[in-house]
mmCIF file of C-alpha atoms and ligand atoms in Angstrom:
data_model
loop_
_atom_site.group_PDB
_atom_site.id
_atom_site.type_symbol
_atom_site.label_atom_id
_atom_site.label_comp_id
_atom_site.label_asym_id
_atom_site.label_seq_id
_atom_site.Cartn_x
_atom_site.Cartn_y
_atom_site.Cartn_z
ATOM 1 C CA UNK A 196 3.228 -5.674 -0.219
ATOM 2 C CA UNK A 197 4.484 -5.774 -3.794
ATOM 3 C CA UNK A 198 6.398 -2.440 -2.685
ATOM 4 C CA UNK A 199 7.758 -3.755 0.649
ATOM 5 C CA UNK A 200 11.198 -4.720 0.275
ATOM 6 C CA UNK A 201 11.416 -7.151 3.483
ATOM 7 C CA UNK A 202 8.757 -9.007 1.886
ATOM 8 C CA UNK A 203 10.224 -9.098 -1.679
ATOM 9 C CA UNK A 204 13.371 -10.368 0.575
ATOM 10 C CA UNK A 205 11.838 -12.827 2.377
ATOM 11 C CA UNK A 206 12.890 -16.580 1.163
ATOM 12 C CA UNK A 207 9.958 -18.088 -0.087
ATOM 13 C CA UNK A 208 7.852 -15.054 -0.116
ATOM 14 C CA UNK A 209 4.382 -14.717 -2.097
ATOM 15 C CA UNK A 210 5.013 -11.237 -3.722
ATOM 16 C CA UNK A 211 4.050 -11.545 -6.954
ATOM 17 C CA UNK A 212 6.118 -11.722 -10.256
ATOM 18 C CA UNK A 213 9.656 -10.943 -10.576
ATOM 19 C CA UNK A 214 9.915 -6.926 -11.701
ATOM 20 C CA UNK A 215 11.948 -4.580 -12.420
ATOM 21 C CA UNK A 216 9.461 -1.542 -12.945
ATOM 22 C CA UNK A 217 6.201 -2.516 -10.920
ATOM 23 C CA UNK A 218 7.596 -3.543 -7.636
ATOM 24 C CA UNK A 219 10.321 -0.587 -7.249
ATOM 25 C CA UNK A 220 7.585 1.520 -7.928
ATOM 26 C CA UNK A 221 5.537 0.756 -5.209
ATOM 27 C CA UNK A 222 8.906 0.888 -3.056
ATOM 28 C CA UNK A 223 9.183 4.233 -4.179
ATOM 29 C CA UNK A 224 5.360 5.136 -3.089
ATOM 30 C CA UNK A 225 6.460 3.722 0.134
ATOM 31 C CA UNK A 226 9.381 6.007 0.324
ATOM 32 C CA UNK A 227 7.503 8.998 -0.586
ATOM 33 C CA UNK A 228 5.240 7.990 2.021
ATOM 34 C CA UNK A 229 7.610 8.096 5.047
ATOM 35 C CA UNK A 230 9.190 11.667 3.761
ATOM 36 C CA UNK A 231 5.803 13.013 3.841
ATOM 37 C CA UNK A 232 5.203 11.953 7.189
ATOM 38 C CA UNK A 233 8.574 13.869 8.463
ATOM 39 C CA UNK A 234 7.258 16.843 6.431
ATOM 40 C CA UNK A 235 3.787 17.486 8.052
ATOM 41 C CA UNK A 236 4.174 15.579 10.836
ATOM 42 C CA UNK A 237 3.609 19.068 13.078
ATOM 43 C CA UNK A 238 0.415 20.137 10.590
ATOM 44 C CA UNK A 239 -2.106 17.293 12.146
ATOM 45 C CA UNK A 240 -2.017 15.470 8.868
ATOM 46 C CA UNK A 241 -1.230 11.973 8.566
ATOM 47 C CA UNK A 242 0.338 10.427 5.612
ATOM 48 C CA UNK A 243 0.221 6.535 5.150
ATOM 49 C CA UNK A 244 0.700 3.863 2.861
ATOM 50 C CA UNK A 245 -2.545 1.081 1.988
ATOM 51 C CA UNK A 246 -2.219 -1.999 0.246
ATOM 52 C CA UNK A 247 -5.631 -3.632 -1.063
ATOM 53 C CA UNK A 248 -4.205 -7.052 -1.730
ATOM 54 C CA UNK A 249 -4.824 -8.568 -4.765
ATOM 55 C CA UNK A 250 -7.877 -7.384 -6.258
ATOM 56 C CA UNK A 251 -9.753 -8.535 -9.588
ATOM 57 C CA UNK A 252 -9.504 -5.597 -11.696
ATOM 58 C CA UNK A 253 -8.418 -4.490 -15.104
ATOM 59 C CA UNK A 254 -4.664 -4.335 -14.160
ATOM 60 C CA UNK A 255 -4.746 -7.695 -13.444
ATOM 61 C CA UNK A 256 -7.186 -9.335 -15.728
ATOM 62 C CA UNK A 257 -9.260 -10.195 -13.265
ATOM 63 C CA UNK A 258 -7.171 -12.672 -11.618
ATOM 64 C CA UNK A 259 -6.711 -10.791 -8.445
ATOM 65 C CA UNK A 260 -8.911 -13.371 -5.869
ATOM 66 C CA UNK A 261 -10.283 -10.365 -3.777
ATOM 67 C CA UNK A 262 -13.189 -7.657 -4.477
ATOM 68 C CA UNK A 263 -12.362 -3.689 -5.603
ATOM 69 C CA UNK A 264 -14.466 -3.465 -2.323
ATOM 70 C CA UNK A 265 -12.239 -5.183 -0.220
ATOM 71 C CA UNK A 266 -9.420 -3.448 -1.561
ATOM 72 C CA UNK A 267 -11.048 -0.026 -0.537
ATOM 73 C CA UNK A 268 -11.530 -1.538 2.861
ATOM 74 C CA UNK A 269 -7.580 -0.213 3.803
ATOM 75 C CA UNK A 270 -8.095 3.217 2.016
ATOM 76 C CA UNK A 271 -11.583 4.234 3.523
ATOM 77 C CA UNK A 272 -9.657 2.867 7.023
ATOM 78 C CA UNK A 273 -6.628 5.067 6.359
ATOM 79 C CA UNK A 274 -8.785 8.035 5.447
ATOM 80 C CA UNK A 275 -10.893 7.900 8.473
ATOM 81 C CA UNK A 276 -7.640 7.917 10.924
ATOM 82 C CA UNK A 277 -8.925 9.786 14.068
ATOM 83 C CA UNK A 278 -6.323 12.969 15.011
ATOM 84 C CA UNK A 279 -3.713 11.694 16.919
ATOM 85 C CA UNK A 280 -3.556 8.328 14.787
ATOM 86 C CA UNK A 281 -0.443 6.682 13.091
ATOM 87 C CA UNK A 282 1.435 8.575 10.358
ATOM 88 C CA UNK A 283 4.126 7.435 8.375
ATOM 89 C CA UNK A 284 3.246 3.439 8.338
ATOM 90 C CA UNK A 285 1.945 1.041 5.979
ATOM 91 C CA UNK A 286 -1.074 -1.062 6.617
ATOM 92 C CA UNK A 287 -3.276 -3.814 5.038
ATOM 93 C CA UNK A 288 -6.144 -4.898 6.767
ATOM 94 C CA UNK A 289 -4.233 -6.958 8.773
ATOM 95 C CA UNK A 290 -2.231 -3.995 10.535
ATOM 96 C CA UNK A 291 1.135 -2.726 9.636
ATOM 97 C CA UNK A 292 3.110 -4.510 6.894
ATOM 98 C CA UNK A 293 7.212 -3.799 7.064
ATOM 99 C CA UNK A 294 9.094 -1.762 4.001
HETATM 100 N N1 LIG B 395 -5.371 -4.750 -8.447
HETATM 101 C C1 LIG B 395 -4.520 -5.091 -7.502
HETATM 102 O O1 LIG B 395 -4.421 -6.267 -7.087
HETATM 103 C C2 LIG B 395 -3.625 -4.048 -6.883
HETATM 104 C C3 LIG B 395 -2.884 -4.417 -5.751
HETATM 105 C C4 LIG B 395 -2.067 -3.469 -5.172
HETATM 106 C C5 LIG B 395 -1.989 -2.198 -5.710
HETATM 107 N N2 LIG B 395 -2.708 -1.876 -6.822
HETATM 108 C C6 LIG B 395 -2.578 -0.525 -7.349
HETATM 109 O O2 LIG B 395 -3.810 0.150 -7.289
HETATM 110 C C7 LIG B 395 -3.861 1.145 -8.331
HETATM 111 C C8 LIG B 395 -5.150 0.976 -9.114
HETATM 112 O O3 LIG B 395 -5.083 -0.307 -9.717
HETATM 113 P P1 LIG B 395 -6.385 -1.092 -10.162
HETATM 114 O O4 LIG B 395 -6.129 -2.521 -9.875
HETATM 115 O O5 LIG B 395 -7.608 -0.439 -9.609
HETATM 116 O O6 LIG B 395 -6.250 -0.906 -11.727
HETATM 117 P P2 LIG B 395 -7.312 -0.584 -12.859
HETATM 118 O O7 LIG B 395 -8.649 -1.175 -12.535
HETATM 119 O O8 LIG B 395 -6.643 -0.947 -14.130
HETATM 120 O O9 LIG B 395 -7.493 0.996 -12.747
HETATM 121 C C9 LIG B 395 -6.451 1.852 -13.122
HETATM 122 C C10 LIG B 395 -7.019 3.252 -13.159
HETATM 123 O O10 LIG B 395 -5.959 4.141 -13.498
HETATM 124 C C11 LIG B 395 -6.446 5.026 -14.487
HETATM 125 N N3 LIG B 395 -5.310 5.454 -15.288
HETATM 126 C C12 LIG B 395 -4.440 4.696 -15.986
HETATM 127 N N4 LIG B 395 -3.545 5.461 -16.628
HETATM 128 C C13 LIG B 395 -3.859 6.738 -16.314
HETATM 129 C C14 LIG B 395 -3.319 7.996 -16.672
HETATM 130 N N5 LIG B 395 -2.253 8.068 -17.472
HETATM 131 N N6 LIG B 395 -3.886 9.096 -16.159
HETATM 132 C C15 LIG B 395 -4.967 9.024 -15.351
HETATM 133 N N7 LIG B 395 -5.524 7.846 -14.986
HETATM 134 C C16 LIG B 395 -4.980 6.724 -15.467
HETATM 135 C C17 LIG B 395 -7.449 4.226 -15.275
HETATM 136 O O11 LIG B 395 -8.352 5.106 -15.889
HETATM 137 P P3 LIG B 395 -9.291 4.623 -17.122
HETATM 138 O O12 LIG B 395 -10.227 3.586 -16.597
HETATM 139 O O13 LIG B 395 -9.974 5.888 -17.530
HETATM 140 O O14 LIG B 395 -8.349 4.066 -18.162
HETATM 141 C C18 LIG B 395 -8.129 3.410 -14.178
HETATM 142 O O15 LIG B 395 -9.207 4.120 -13.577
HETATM 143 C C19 LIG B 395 -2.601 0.953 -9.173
HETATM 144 O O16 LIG B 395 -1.633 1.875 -8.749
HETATM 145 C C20 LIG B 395 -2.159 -0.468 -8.804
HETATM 146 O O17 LIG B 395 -0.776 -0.642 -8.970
HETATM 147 C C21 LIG B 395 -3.548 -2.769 -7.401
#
């Protein structure tokens, strides 16, 4: 959600840290993620965006307050899409999460 803009935007939001590197990355990922979408969107791939919350890892010093196994919850999700399922969208493990 770090990478979602309407959350960065909303007043009051919980999005982490102000950044000028981190957070436009993710954006970008999120970007990426849509024009991917457009471009196989006939090939029966589907291209979408996961974010693991914050997870107690290296990156963070462990400070993130959920498991690397509940982060891979929204990946292993994603990855086992059936045909037909949503492309182009970014989920947590909540459902979808706006850009
Ligand atoms: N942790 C969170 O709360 C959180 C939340 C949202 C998104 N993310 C994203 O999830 C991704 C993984 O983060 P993480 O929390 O799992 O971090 P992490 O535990 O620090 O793991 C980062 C991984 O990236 C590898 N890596 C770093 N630089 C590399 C390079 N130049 N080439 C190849 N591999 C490289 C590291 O390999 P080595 O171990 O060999 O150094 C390590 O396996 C990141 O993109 C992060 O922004 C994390």
């Amino acid at each position: 959600t770090v990478g979602s803009i309407t959350r960065q935007s909303e007043p009051g939001a919980e999005t982490g840290p102000i950044s000028a590197a981190y957070a436009p990355s993710k954006s970008f990922l999120n970007a990426v993620t849509v024009q991917y979408a457009k471009e196989l969107k006939d090939t029966g791939i589907l291209i979408n965006a996961g974010c693991p919350g914050f997870c107690a890892t290296d990156l963070n010093g462990f400070r993130g307050v959920r498991t690397p196994e509940q982060g891979a919850a929204i990946a292993i999700r994603l990855a086992r899409l059936p045909d037909g399922g949503p492309t182009g969208g970014f989920f947590d493990d909540d459902g979808p999460i706006p850009w």
